């Protein structure tokens, strides 16, 4: 009964850390951010909507292993992000619509993973609390707390101390541990 809550908190934390990393990487790459920030956030929200929509269409299935697969996917995303960022930094083209699209797709991808997780974590959690209406918002509350912690920890500690690569490696390790739980 605790795994869905742990998974959702970790997923929300990872989502916000990844979003801060994407925003920072975009700014590092281009030197400016403000007029594209809305597009990056829209990419994240689109990914979350697609992930949530997809998950709600498969809720009738057995999801005992879904959380482990999702967190394995988040860990793989974090490692892939490192290689994509290094590849983009090594390219001679420093500005193009294709590179901006890559950042939007990176935001949408992590949004889709965590968006897919929310309905499944909620379903698994509520299966252990059948008939208790007070438990209906617990996963949402954990989602909000994880997101808040992710935004705070990313900006105050992870990125300044670990850098982008170290932050993404730490997230990969964290999500691997949740996948193994």
CSV table of N, CA and C in Angstrom, one decimal:
chain,number,residue,atom,x,y,z
A,1,UNK,N,0.8,-1.2,0.0
A,1,UNK,CA,0.0,0.0,0.0
A,1,UNK,C,0.9,1.3,0.0
A,2,UNK,N,2.1,1.1,0.4
A,2,UNK,CA,3.0,2.3,0.5
A,2,UNK,C,3.7,2.5,-0.9
A,3,UNK,N,3.9,1.5,-1.7
A,3,UNK,CA,4.6,1.6,-2.9
A,3,UNK,C,4.0,2.7,-3.8
A,4,UNK,N,2.7,2.7,-4.1
A,4,UNK,CA,2.1,3.7,-5.0
A,4,UNK,C,2.4,5.1,-4.5
A,5,UNK,N,2.4,5.3,-3.1
A,5,UNK,CA,2.7,6.7,-2.6
A,5,UNK,C,4.1,7.0,-2.8
A,6,UNK,N,5.0,6.1,-2.5
A,6,UNK,CA,6.4,6.3,-2.7
A,6,UNK,C,6.7,6.6,-4.2
A,7,UNK,N,6.2,5.8,-5.1
A,7,UNK,CA,6.4,5.9,-6.5
A,7,UNK,C,5.9,7.3,-7.0
A,8,UNK,N,4.7,7.7,-6.5
A,8,UNK,CA,4.1,9.0,-7.0
A,8,UNK,C,5.0,10.1,-6.5
A,9,UNK,N,5.4,10.1,-5.2
A,9,UNK,CA,6.2,11.1,-4.7
A,9,UNK,C,7.5,11.2,-5.4
A,10,UNK,N,8.1,10.1,-5.7
A,10,UNK,CA,9.4,10.1,-6.4
A,10,UNK,C,9.2,10.5,-7.9
A,11,UNK,N,8.1,10.1,-8.5
A,11,UNK,CA,7.8,10.5,-9.9
A,11,UNK,C,7.6,12.0,-10.0
A,12,UNK,N,6.8,12.6,-9.1
A,12,UNK,CA,6.6,14.0,-9.1
A,12,UNK,C,7.9,14.8,-8.8
A,13,UNK,N,8.7,14.3,-7.9
A,13,UNK,CA,10.0,14.9,-7.6
A,13,UNK,C,10.8,14.9,-8.8
A,14,UNK,N,10.9,13.8,-9.5
A,14,UNK,CA,11.7,13.6,-10.7
A,14,UNK,C,11.3,14.5,-11.8
A,15,UNK,N,9.9,14.6,-11.9
A,15,UNK,CA,9.4,15.4,-13.0
A,15,UNK,C,9.8,16.9,-12.8
A,16,UNK,N,9.7,17.4,-11.6
A,16,UNK,CA,10.1,18.8,-11.4
A,16,UNK,C,11.6,19.1,-11.5
A,17,UNK,N,12.4,18.1,-11.0
A,17,UNK,CA,13.8,18.3,-11.2
A,17,UNK,C,14.2,18.3,-12.7
A,18,UNK,N,13.6,17.3,-13.4
A,18,UNK,CA,13.8,17.3,-14.9
A,18,UNK,C,13.4,18.5,-15.6
A,19,UNK,N,12.3,19.1,-15.2
A,19,UNK,CA,11.8,20.3,-15.8
A,19,UNK,C,12.7,21.5,-15.5
A,20,UNK,N,13.2,21.6,-14.3
A,20,UNK,CA,14.2,22.6,-14.0
A,20,UNK,C,15.5,22.4,-14.8
A,21,UNK,N,15.9,21.2,-14.9
A,21,UNK,CA,17.1,20.9,-15.7
A,21,UNK,C,16.9,21.2,-17.1
A,22,UNK,N,15.8,20.9,-17.7
A,22,UNK,CA,15.5,21.2,-19.1
A,22,UNK,C,15.5,22.7,-19.3
A,23,UNK,N,14.9,23.5,-18.4
A,23,UNK,CA,14.9,24.9,-18.5
A,23,UNK,C,16.3,25.5,-18.4
A,24,UNK,N,17.0,25.0,-17.5
A,24,UNK,CA,18.4,25.5,-17.3
A,24,UNK,C,19.3,25.1,-18.5
A,25,UNK,N,19.1,23.9,-19.0
A,25,UNK,CA,19.9,23.4,-20.1
A,25,UNK,C,19.6,24.3,-21.4
A,26,UNK,N,18.3,24.6,-21.6
A,26,UNK,CA,17.9,25.4,-22.7
A,26,UNK,C,18.6,26.8,-22.6
A,27,UNK,N,18.6,27.3,-21.4
A,27,UNK,CA,19.2,28.6,-21.1
A,27,UNK,C,20.7,28.6,-21.3
A,28,UNK,N,21.3,27.5,-20.9
A,28,UNK,CA,22.8,27.4,-21.1
A,28,UNK,C,23.0,27.3,-22.6
A,29,UNK,N,22.2,26.5,-23.3
A,29,UNK,CA,22.5,26.3,-24.7
A,29,UNK,C,22.2,27.6,-25.5
A,30,UNK,N,21.2,28.3,-25.2
A,30,UNK,CA,20.8,29.5,-26.0
A,30,UNK,C,21.2,30.8,-25.4
A,31,UNK,N,21.4,30.9,-24.1
A,31,UNK,CA,21.7,32.1,-23.5
A,31,UNK,C,20.5,33.0,-23.1
A,32,UNK,N,19.4,32.6,-23.5
A,32,UNK,CA,18.1,33.3,-23.2
A,32,UNK,C,17.0,32.2,-23.0
A,33,UNK,N,16.0,32.6,-22.4
A,33,UNK,CA,14.9,31.7,-22.1
A,33,UNK,C,13.5,32.2,-22.2
A,34,UNK,N,13.3,33.5,-21.8
A,34,UNK,CA,12.0,34.0,-21.5
A,34,UNK,C,11.0,33.8,-22.5
A,35,UNK,N,11.2,34.0,-23.8
A,35,UNK,CA,10.2,33.8,-24.7
A,35,UNK,C,9.9,32.4,-25.1
A,36,UNK,N,10.7,31.5,-24.7
A,36,UNK,CA,10.5,30.0,-25.0
A,36,UNK,C,10.0,29.2,-23.7
A,37,UNK,N,10.1,29.9,-22.6
A,37,UNK,CA,9.7,29.2,-21.4
A,37,UNK,C,8.3,28.6,-21.4
A,38,UNK,N,7.4,29.4,-22.0
A,38,UNK,CA,6.0,28.9,-22.1
A,38,UNK,C,5.9,27.7,-23.0
A,39,UNK,N,6.7,27.6,-24.0
A,39,UNK,CA,6.7,26.4,-24.9
A,39,UNK,C,7.2,25.2,-24.2
A,40,UNK,N,8.3,25.4,-23.4
A,40,UNK,CA,8.8,24.2,-22.7
A,40,UNK,C,7.8,23.7,-21.7
A,41,UNK,N,7.2,24.6,-20.9
A,41,UNK,CA,6.1,24.2,-20.0
A,41,UNK,C,4.9,23.6,-20.7
A,42,UNK,N,4.6,24.1,-21.8
A,42,UNK,CA,3.5,23.6,-22.6
A,42,UNK,C,3.8,22.1,-23.1
A,43,UNK,N,5.1,21.9,-23.5
A,43,UNK,CA,5.5,20.6,-23.8
A,43,UNK,C,5.4,19.6,-22.7
A,44,UNK,N,5.8,20.0,-21.5
A,44,UNK,CA,5.6,19.2,-20.3
A,44,UNK,C,4.1,18.9,-20.1
A,45,UNK,N,3.3,19.9,-20.1
A,45,UNK,CA,1.9,19.7,-19.9
A,45,UNK,C,1.2,18.8,-20.9
A,46,UNK,N,1.6,19.0,-22.2
A,46,UNK,CA,1.1,18.1,-23.2
A,46,UNK,C,1.5,16.7,-23.0
A,47,UNK,N,2.7,16.5,-22.6
A,47,UNK,CA,3.2,15.1,-22.3
A,47,UNK,C,2.4,14.5,-21.1
A,48,UNK,N,2.2,15.3,-20.1
A,48,UNK,CA,1.4,14.8,-19.0
A,48,UNK,C,0.0,14.5,-19.4
A,49,UNK,N,-0.6,15.3,-20.2
A,49,UNK,CA,-2.0,15.0,-20.7
A,49,UNK,C,-2.0,13.7,-21.5
A,50,UNK,N,-1.1,13.5,-22.4
A,50,UNK,CA,-1.0,12.3,-23.2
A,50,UNK,C,-0.8,11.1,-22.3
A,51,UNK,N,0.2,11.2,-21.3
A,51,UNK,CA,0.4,10.1,-20.4
A,51,UNK,C,-0.8,9.7,-19.6
A,52,UNK,N,-1.5,10.7,-19.1
A,52,UNK,CA,-2.7,10.5,-18.3
A,52,UNK,C,-3.8,9.9,-19.1
A,53,UNK,N,-4.0,10.4,-20.3
A,53,UNK,CA,-5.0,9.9,-21.2
A,53,UNK,C,-4.7,8.4,-21.5
A,54,UNK,N,-3.4,8.1,-21.8
A,54,UNK,CA,-3.1,6.7,-22.1
A,54,UNK,C,-3.3,5.8,-20.9
A,55,UNK,N,-2.9,6.3,-19.8
A,55,UNK,CA,-3.1,5.4,-18.6
A,55,UNK,C,-4.5,5.2,-18.2
A,56,UNK,N,-5.4,6.2,-18.4
A,56,UNK,CA,-6.8,5.9,-18.1
A,56,UNK,C,-7.5,5.0,-19.1
A,57,UNK,N,-6.9,4.8,-20.2
A,57,UNK,CA,-7.4,3.8,-21.2
A,57,UNK,C,-6.9,2.4,-21.0
A,58,UNK,N,-6.0,2.2,-20.0
A,58,UNK,CA,-5.5,0.9,-19.7
A,58,UNK,C,-5.7,0.5,-18.3
A,59,UNK,N,-6.6,1.3,-17.6
A,59,UNK,CA,-6.7,1.1,-16.1
A,59,UNK,C,-7.3,-0.3,-15.7
A,60,UNK,N,-8.0,-0.9,-16.6
A,60,UNK,CA,-8.6,-2.2,-16.3
A,60,UNK,C,-7.6,-3.3,-16.3
A,61,UNK,N,-6.4,-3.1,-16.7
A,61,UNK,CA,-5.4,-4.1,-16.7
A,61,UNK,C,-4.7,-4.3,-15.4
A,62,UNK,N,-3.9,-5.3,-15.3
A,62,UNK,CA,-3.1,-5.6,-14.1
A,62,UNK,C,-1.9,-4.7,-14.1
A,63,UNK,N,-1.7,-3.9,-13.0
A,63,UNK,CA,-0.6,-2.9,-13.0
A,63,UNK,C,0.4,-3.1,-11.9
A,64,UNK,N,0.5,-4.4,-11.4
A,64,UNK,CA,1.5,-4.7,-10.4
A,64,UNK,C,2.9,-4.3,-10.7
A,65,UNK,N,3.2,-4.4,-12.0
A,65,UNK,CA,4.6,-4.1,-12.4
A,65,UNK,C,4.8,-2.8,-13.1
A,66,UNK,N,3.7,-2.1,-13.3
A,66,UNK,CA,3.7,-0.8,-14.1
A,66,UNK,C,4.6,0.2,-13.4
A,67,UNK,N,4.5,0.4,-12.1
A,67,UNK,CA,5.3,1.4,-11.4
A,67,UNK,C,6.8,1.1,-11.6
A,68,UNK,N,7.2,-0.1,-11.5
A,68,UNK,CA,8.6,-0.4,-11.6
A,68,UNK,C,9.0,-0.1,-13.1
A,69,UNK,N,8.2,-0.4,-14.0
A,69,UNK,CA,8.6,-0.1,-15.4
A,69,UNK,C,8.6,1.4,-15.7
A,70,UNK,N,7.7,2.1,-15.1
A,70,UNK,CA,7.7,3.6,-15.3
A,70,UNK,C,9.0,4.2,-14.6
A,71,UNK,N,9.3,3.7,-13.5
A,71,UNK,CA,10.5,4.3,-12.8
A,71,UNK,C,11.8,3.8,-13.5
A,72,UNK,N,11.8,2.7,-14.1
A,72,UNK,CA,12.9,2.3,-14.9
A,72,UNK,C,13.0,3.2,-16.2
A,73,UNK,N,11.8,3.5,-16.7
A,73,UNK,CA,11.8,4.4,-17.8
A,73,UNK,C,12.3,5.8,-17.5
A,74,UNK,N,11.9,6.3,-16.3
A,74,UNK,CA,12.4,7.6,-15.8
A,74,UNK,C,13.9,7.6,-15.7
A,75,UNK,N,14.4,6.5,-15.1
A,75,UNK,CA,15.9,6.4,-14.9
A,75,UNK,C,16.6,6.4,-16.3
A,76,UNK,N,16.0,5.6,-17.2
A,76,UNK,CA,16.6,5.6,-18.6
A,76,UNK,C,16.5,7.0,-19.2
A,77,UNK,N,15.4,7.7,-19.0
A,77,UNK,CA,15.3,9.0,-19.6
A,77,UNK,C,16.4,9.9,-19.0
A,78,UNK,N,16.6,9.9,-17.7
A,78,UNK,CA,17.6,10.7,-17.1
A,78,UNK,C,19.0,10.5,-17.7
A,79,UNK,N,19.3,9.2,-17.9
A,79,UNK,CA,20.6,8.9,-18.5
A,79,UNK,C,20.7,9.3,-20.0
A,80,UNK,N,19.6,9.1,-20.7
A,80,UNK,CA,19.5,9.5,-22.1
A,80,UNK,C,19.6,11.0,-22.2
A,81,UNK,N,19.1,11.8,-21.3
A,81,UNK,CA,19.1,13.2,-21.3
A,81,UNK,C,20.6,13.7,-21.3
A,82,UNK,N,21.4,13.0,-20.5
A,82,UNK,CA,22.8,13.4,-20.4
A,82,UNK,C,23.5,13.3,-21.8
A,83,UNK,N,23.2,12.2,-22.4
A,83,UNK,CA,23.9,12.0,-23.7
A,83,UNK,C,23.3,12.9,-24.8
A,84,UNK,N,22.0,13.2,-24.7
A,84,UNK,CA,21.4,14.1,-25.7
A,84,UNK,C,22.0,15.5,-25.5
A,85,UNK,N,22.1,16.0,-24.2
A,85,UNK,CA,22.6,17.3,-23.9
A,85,UNK,C,24.1,17.4,-24.4
A,86,UNK,N,24.9,16.3,-24.1
A,86,UNK,CA,26.3,16.4,-24.6
A,86,UNK,C,26.4,16.4,-26.1
A,87,UNK,N,25.5,15.7,-26.7
A,87,UNK,CA,25.5,15.7,-28.2
A,87,UNK,C,25.1,17.1,-28.7
A,88,UNK,N,24.1,17.7,-28.2
A,88,UNK,CA,23.7,19.0,-28.6
A,88,UNK,C,24.8,20.0,-28.3
A,89,UNK,N,25.5,19.9,-27.2
A,89,UNK,CA,26.6,20.8,-26.9
A,89,UNK,C,27.7,20.7,-27.9
A,90,UNK,N,27.9,19.5,-28.4
A,90,UNK,CA,29.1,19.2,-29.3
A,90,UNK,C,28.8,19.6,-30.7
A,91,UNK,N,27.5,19.8,-31.1
A,91,UNK,CA,27.2,20.2,-32.4
A,91,UNK,C,27.6,21.6,-32.8
A,92,UNK,N,27.9,21.8,-34.0
A,92,UNK,CA,28.3,23.1,-34.5
A,92,UNK,C,27.2,24.1,-34.6
A,93,UNK,N,26.0,23.5,-34.8
A,93,UNK,CA,24.8,24.3,-34.9
A,93,UNK,C,24.3,24.7,-33.5
A,94,UNK,N,24.3,25.9,-33.2
A,94,UNK,CA,23.9,26.4,-31.9
A,94,UNK,C,22.5,26.9,-31.8
A,95,UNK,N,21.8,27.1,-33.0
A,95,UNK,CA,20.5,27.6,-32.9
A,95,UNK,C,19.8,27.0,-34.1
A,96,UNK,N,18.7,26.3,-33.9
A,96,UNK,CA,17.8,25.8,-35.0
A,96,UNK,C,16.5,25.4,-34.4
A,97,UNK,N,15.5,25.4,-35.2
A,97,UNK,CA,14.2,25.0,-34.7
A,97,UNK,C,14.2,23.5,-34.3
A,98,UNK,N,15.0,22.7,-35.0
A,98,UNK,CA,15.1,21.3,-34.6
A,98,UNK,C,15.6,21.1,-33.2
A,99,UNK,N,16.6,21.9,-32.8
A,99,UNK,CA,17.1,21.8,-31.4
A,99,UNK,C,16.1,22.3,-30.4
A,100,UNK,N,15.4,23.3,-30.7
A,100,UNK,CA,14.3,23.7,-29.8
A,100,UNK,C,13.2,22.6,-29.7
A,101,UNK,N,12.9,22.0,-30.8
A,101,UNK,CA,12.0,20.9,-30.8
A,101,UNK,C,12.5,19.7,-29.9
A,102,UNK,N,13.8,19.5,-29.9
A,102,UNK,CA,14.3,18.4,-29.1
A,102,UNK,C,14.0,18.8,-27.6
A,103,UNK,N,14.2,20.0,-27.2
A,103,UNK,CA,13.9,20.4,-25.8
A,103,UNK,C,12.4,20.2,-25.5
A,104,UNK,N,11.6,20.6,-26.4
A,104,UNK,CA,10.1,20.4,-26.2
A,104,UNK,C,9.8,18.9,-26.1
A,105,UNK,N,10.4,18.1,-26.9
A,105,UNK,CA,10.2,16.6,-26.8
A,105,UNK,C,10.7,16.0,-25.5
A,106,UNK,N,11.8,16.5,-25.1
A,106,UNK,CA,12.4,16.1,-23.8
A,106,UNK,C,11.4,16.4,-22.7
A,107,UNK,N,10.8,17.6,-22.7
A,107,UNK,CA,9.8,18.0,-21.7
A,107,UNK,C,8.6,17.1,-21.8
A,108,UNK,N,8.1,16.9,-23.0
A,108,UNK,CA,6.9,16.1,-23.2
A,108,UNK,C,7.2,14.6,-22.8
A,109,UNK,N,8.3,14.1,-23.0
A,109,UNK,CA,8.6,12.7,-22.7
A,109,UNK,C,8.6,12.5,-21.2
A,110,UNK,N,9.2,13.3,-20.4
A,110,UNK,CA,9.2,13.1,-18.9
A,110,UNK,C,7.8,13.4,-18.4
A,111,UNK,N,7.1,14.4,-19.0
A,111,UNK,CA,5.7,14.6,-18.6
A,111,UNK,C,4.8,13.4,-18.9
A,112,UNK,N,5.0,12.7,-20.0
A,112,UNK,CA,4.2,11.6,-20.4
A,112,UNK,C,4.4,10.4,-19.4
A,113,UNK,N,5.7,10.2,-19.0
A,113,UNK,CA,6.0,9.1,-18.0
A,113,UNK,C,5.3,9.4,-16.7
A,114,UNK,N,5.4,10.6,-16.2
A,114,UNK,CA,4.8,10.8,-14.9
A,114,UNK,C,3.3,11.0,-15.0
A,115,UNK,N,2.8,11.5,-16.1
A,115,UNK,CA,1.4,11.6,-16.3
A,115,UNK,C,0.8,10.2,-16.4
A,116,UNK,N,1.5,9.3,-17.0
A,116,UNK,CA,1.0,7.9,-17.0
A,116,UNK,C,1.0,7.3,-15.6
A,117,UNK,N,1.9,7.7,-14.8
A,117,UNK,CA,2.0,7.1,-13.5
A,117,UNK,C,0.9,7.5,-12.6
A,118,UNK,N,0.4,8.8,-12.6
A,118,UNK,CA,-0.6,9.3,-11.7
A,118,UNK,C,-1.8,8.4,-11.6
A,119,UNK,N,-2.5,8.1,-12.7
A,119,UNK,CA,-3.8,7.3,-12.5
A,119,UNK,C,-3.5,5.9,-12.0
A,120,UNK,N,-2.4,5.4,-12.4
A,120,UNK,CA,-2.0,4.0,-12.0
A,120,UNK,C,-1.7,4.0,-10.5
A,121,UNK,N,-0.9,4.9,-10.0
A,121,UNK,CA,-0.6,5.0,-8.6
A,121,UNK,C,-1.8,5.2,-7.8
A,122,UNK,N,-2.7,6.1,-8.3
A,122,UNK,CA,-3.9,6.4,-7.6
A,122,UNK,C,-4.8,5.1,-7.5
A,123,UNK,N,-4.9,4.4,-8.6
A,123,UNK,CA,-5.7,3.1,-8.6
A,123,UNK,C,-5.1,2.1,-7.6
A,124,UNK,N,-3.8,1.9,-7.7
A,124,UNK,CA,-3.2,0.9,-6.8
A,124,UNK,C,-3.4,1.3,-5.3
A,125,UNK,N,-3.2,2.6,-5.1
A,125,UNK,CA,-3.4,3.1,-3.7
A,125,UNK,C,-4.8,2.9,-3.2
A,126,UNK,N,-5.8,3.3,-4.0
A,126,UNK,CA,-7.2,3.2,-3.6
A,126,UNK,C,-7.7,1.7,-3.5
A,127,UNK,N,-7.0,0.8,-4.2
A,127,UNK,CA,-7.4,-0.6,-4.0
A,127,UNK,C,-7.1,-1.1,-2.6
A,128,UNK,N,-6.2,-0.5,-1.9
A,128,UNK,CA,-5.9,-0.9,-0.5
A,128,UNK,C,-6.8,-0.1,0.5
A,129,UNK,N,-7.5,0.9,0.0
A,129,UNK,CA,-8.3,1.8,0.9
A,129,UNK,C,-9.7,1.9,0.3
A,130,UNK,N,-10.3,0.7,0.0
A,130,UNK,CA,-11.6,0.7,-0.6
A,130,UNK,C,-12.7,1.2,0.4
A,131,UNK,N,-13.5,2.1,-0.1
A,131,UNK,CA,-14.6,2.6,0.8
A,131,UNK,C,-14.2,3.7,1.7
A,132,UNK,N,-13.0,4.2,1.7
A,132,UNK,CA,-12.6,5.3,2.6
A,132,UNK,C,-12.5,6.5,1.7
A,133,UNK,N,-13.5,7.4,1.7
A,133,UNK,CA,-13.4,8.5,0.8
A,133,UNK,C,-12.4,9.6,1.2
A,134,UNK,N,-11.9,9.5,2.5
A,134,UNK,CA,-10.9,10.4,3.0
A,134,UNK,C,-9.5,10.1,2.3
A,135,UNK,N,-9.4,9.0,1.6
A,135,UNK,CA,-8.1,8.6,1.0
A,135,UNK,C,-8.0,9.0,-0.5
A,136,UNK,N,-9.1,9.6,-1.0
A,136,UNK,CA,-9.2,9.8,-2.4
A,136,UNK,C,-8.1,10.9,-2.9
A,137,UNK,N,-7.8,11.8,-2.1
A,137,UNK,CA,-6.8,12.8,-2.5
A,137,UNK,C,-5.4,12.6,-2.0
A,138,UNK,N,-5.1,11.5,-1.4
A,138,UNK,CA,-3.8,11.3,-0.9
A,138,UNK,C,-2.7,11.3,-2.0
A,139,UNK,N,-2.9,10.6,-3.0
A,139,UNK,CA,-1.9,10.5,-4.1
A,139,UNK,C,-1.7,11.9,-4.7
A,140,UNK,N,-2.8,12.6,-4.9
A,140,UNK,CA,-2.7,14.0,-5.4
A,140,UNK,C,-1.8,14.9,-4.5
A,141,UNK,N,-2.1,14.8,-3.2
A,141,UNK,CA,-1.3,15.5,-2.2
A,141,UNK,C,0.2,15.1,-2.2
A,142,UNK,N,0.4,13.8,-2.4
A,142,UNK,CA,1.8,13.4,-2.5
A,142,UNK,C,2.4,13.9,-3.8
A,143,UNK,N,1.7,13.9,-4.8
A,143,UNK,CA,2.2,14.5,-6.1
A,143,UNK,C,2.6,15.9,-5.9
A,144,UNK,N,1.7,16.7,-5.3
A,144,UNK,CA,2.0,18.1,-5.1
A,144,UNK,C,3.3,18.3,-4.2
A,145,UNK,N,3.3,17.5,-3.1
A,145,UNK,CA,4.5,17.6,-2.2
A,145,UNK,C,5.8,17.2,-2.9
A,146,UNK,N,5.7,16.1,-3.7
A,146,UNK,CA,6.9,15.7,-4.4
A,146,UNK,C,7.4,16.8,-5.4
A,147,UNK,N,6.4,17.4,-6.1
A,147,UNK,CA,6.7,18.4,-7.1
A,147,UNK,C,7.3,19.6,-6.4
A,148,UNK,N,6.8,20.0,-5.3
A,148,UNK,CA,7.3,21.2,-4.5
A,148,UNK,C,8.7,20.9,-4.1
A,149,UNK,N,9.0,19.7,-3.5
A,149,UNK,CA,10.3,19.3,-3.1
A,149,UNK,C,11.3,19.2,-4.2
A,150,UNK,N,10.8,18.7,-5.4
A,150,UNK,CA,11.7,18.7,-6.5
A,150,UNK,C,12.1,20.0,-7.0
A,151,UNK,N,11.2,21.0,-7.1
A,151,UNK,CA,11.6,22.3,-7.6
A,151,UNK,C,12.5,23.0,-6.6
A,152,UNK,N,12.2,22.8,-5.3
A,152,UNK,CA,13.1,23.4,-4.3
A,152,UNK,C,14.5,22.8,-4.2
A,153,UNK,N,14.5,21.5,-4.2
A,153,UNK,CA,15.8,20.8,-4.0
A,153,UNK,C,16.7,21.0,-5.3
A,154,UNK,N,16.0,21.0,-6.5
A,154,UNK,CA,16.8,21.1,-7.7
A,154,UNK,C,17.5,22.5,-7.8
A,155,UNK,N,16.7,23.5,-7.4
A,155,UNK,CA,17.3,24.9,-7.5
A,155,UNK,C,18.2,25.2,-6.4
A,156,UNK,N,18.0,24.7,-5.2
A,156,UNK,CA,18.8,25.1,-4.1
A,156,UNK,C,20.0,24.2,-3.9
A,157,UNK,N,19.9,22.9,-4.2
A,157,UNK,CA,21.0,22.0,-3.9
A,157,UNK,C,21.5,21.2,-5.1
A,158,UNK,N,20.6,20.5,-5.7
A,158,UNK,CA,21.1,19.5,-6.7
A,158,UNK,C,21.9,20.2,-7.9
A,159,UNK,N,21.3,21.2,-8.5
A,159,UNK,CA,22.0,21.8,-9.7
A,159,UNK,C,23.2,22.6,-9.3
A,160,UNK,N,23.1,23.4,-8.2
A,160,UNK,CA,24.4,24.1,-7.8
A,160,UNK,C,25.5,23.2,-7.4
A,161,UNK,N,25.2,22.1,-6.7
A,161,UNK,CA,26.2,21.3,-6.2
A,161,UNK,C,26.6,20.2,-7.1
A,162,UNK,N,25.6,19.5,-7.7
A,162,UNK,CA,25.9,18.4,-8.6
A,162,UNK,C,26.1,18.7,-10.1
A,163,UNK,N,25.5,19.8,-10.5
A,163,UNK,CA,25.5,20.1,-11.9
A,163,UNK,C,24.4,19.3,-12.6
A,164,UNK,N,24.3,19.6,-13.9
A,164,UNK,CA,23.2,18.9,-14.7
A,164,UNK,C,23.5,17.4,-14.8
A,165,UNK,N,24.7,17.0,-15.1
A,165,UNK,CA,25.0,15.6,-15.2
A,165,UNK,C,24.8,14.9,-13.9
A,166,UNK,N,25.4,15.4,-12.8
A,166,UNK,CA,25.3,14.8,-11.5
A,166,UNK,C,23.8,14.7,-11.0
A,167,UNK,N,23.1,15.7,-11.3
A,167,UNK,CA,21.7,15.7,-11.0
A,167,UNK,C,20.9,14.6,-11.7
A,168,UNK,N,21.2,14.5,-13.0
A,168,UNK,CA,20.5,13.5,-13.7
A,168,UNK,C,20.9,12.0,-13.3
A,169,UNK,N,22.2,11.9,-13.0
A,169,UNK,CA,22.6,10.6,-12.5
A,169,UNK,C,22.0,10.3,-11.1
A,170,UNK,N,21.9,11.3,-10.3
A,170,UNK,CA,21.2,11.1,-9.0
A,170,UNK,C,19.7,10.7,-9.2
A,171,UNK,N,19.1,11.3,-10.1
A,171,UNK,CA,17.7,11.0,-10.4
A,171,UNK,C,17.6,9.6,-10.9
A,172,UNK,N,18.5,9.2,-11.8
A,172,UNK,CA,18.5,7.8,-12.4
A,172,UNK,C,18.6,6.8,-11.2
A,173,UNK,N,19.5,7.1,-10.3
A,173,UNK,CA,19.7,6.1,-9.2
A,173,UNK,C,18.5,6.1,-8.3
A,174,UNK,N,17.9,7.2,-8.0
A,174,UNK,CA,16.7,7.3,-7.2
A,174,UNK,C,15.6,6.5,-7.8
A,175,UNK,N,15.4,6.7,-9.1
A,175,UNK,CA,14.3,6.0,-9.8
A,175,UNK,C,14.6,4.5,-10.0
A,176,UNK,N,15.8,4.1,-10.1
A,176,UNK,CA,16.2,2.7,-10.2
A,176,UNK,C,15.9,2.1,-8.8
A,177,UNK,N,16.1,2.8,-7.7
A,177,UNK,CA,15.8,2.2,-6.4
A,177,UNK,C,14.3,2.0,-6.2
A,178,UNK,N,13.5,3.0,-6.7
A,178,UNK,CA,12.1,2.8,-6.6
A,178,UNK,C,11.6,1.7,-7.5
A,179,UNK,N,12.2,1.6,-8.7
A,179,UNK,CA,11.8,0.5,-9.6
A,179,UNK,C,12.1,-0.9,-9.0
A,180,UNK,N,13.2,-1.0,-8.2
A,180,UNK,CA,13.6,-2.2,-7.6
A,180,UNK,C,12.7,-2.5,-6.3
A,181,UNK,N,12.0,-1.5,-5.8
A,181,UNK,CA,11.3,-1.7,-4.5
A,181,UNK,C,10.1,-2.6,-4.7
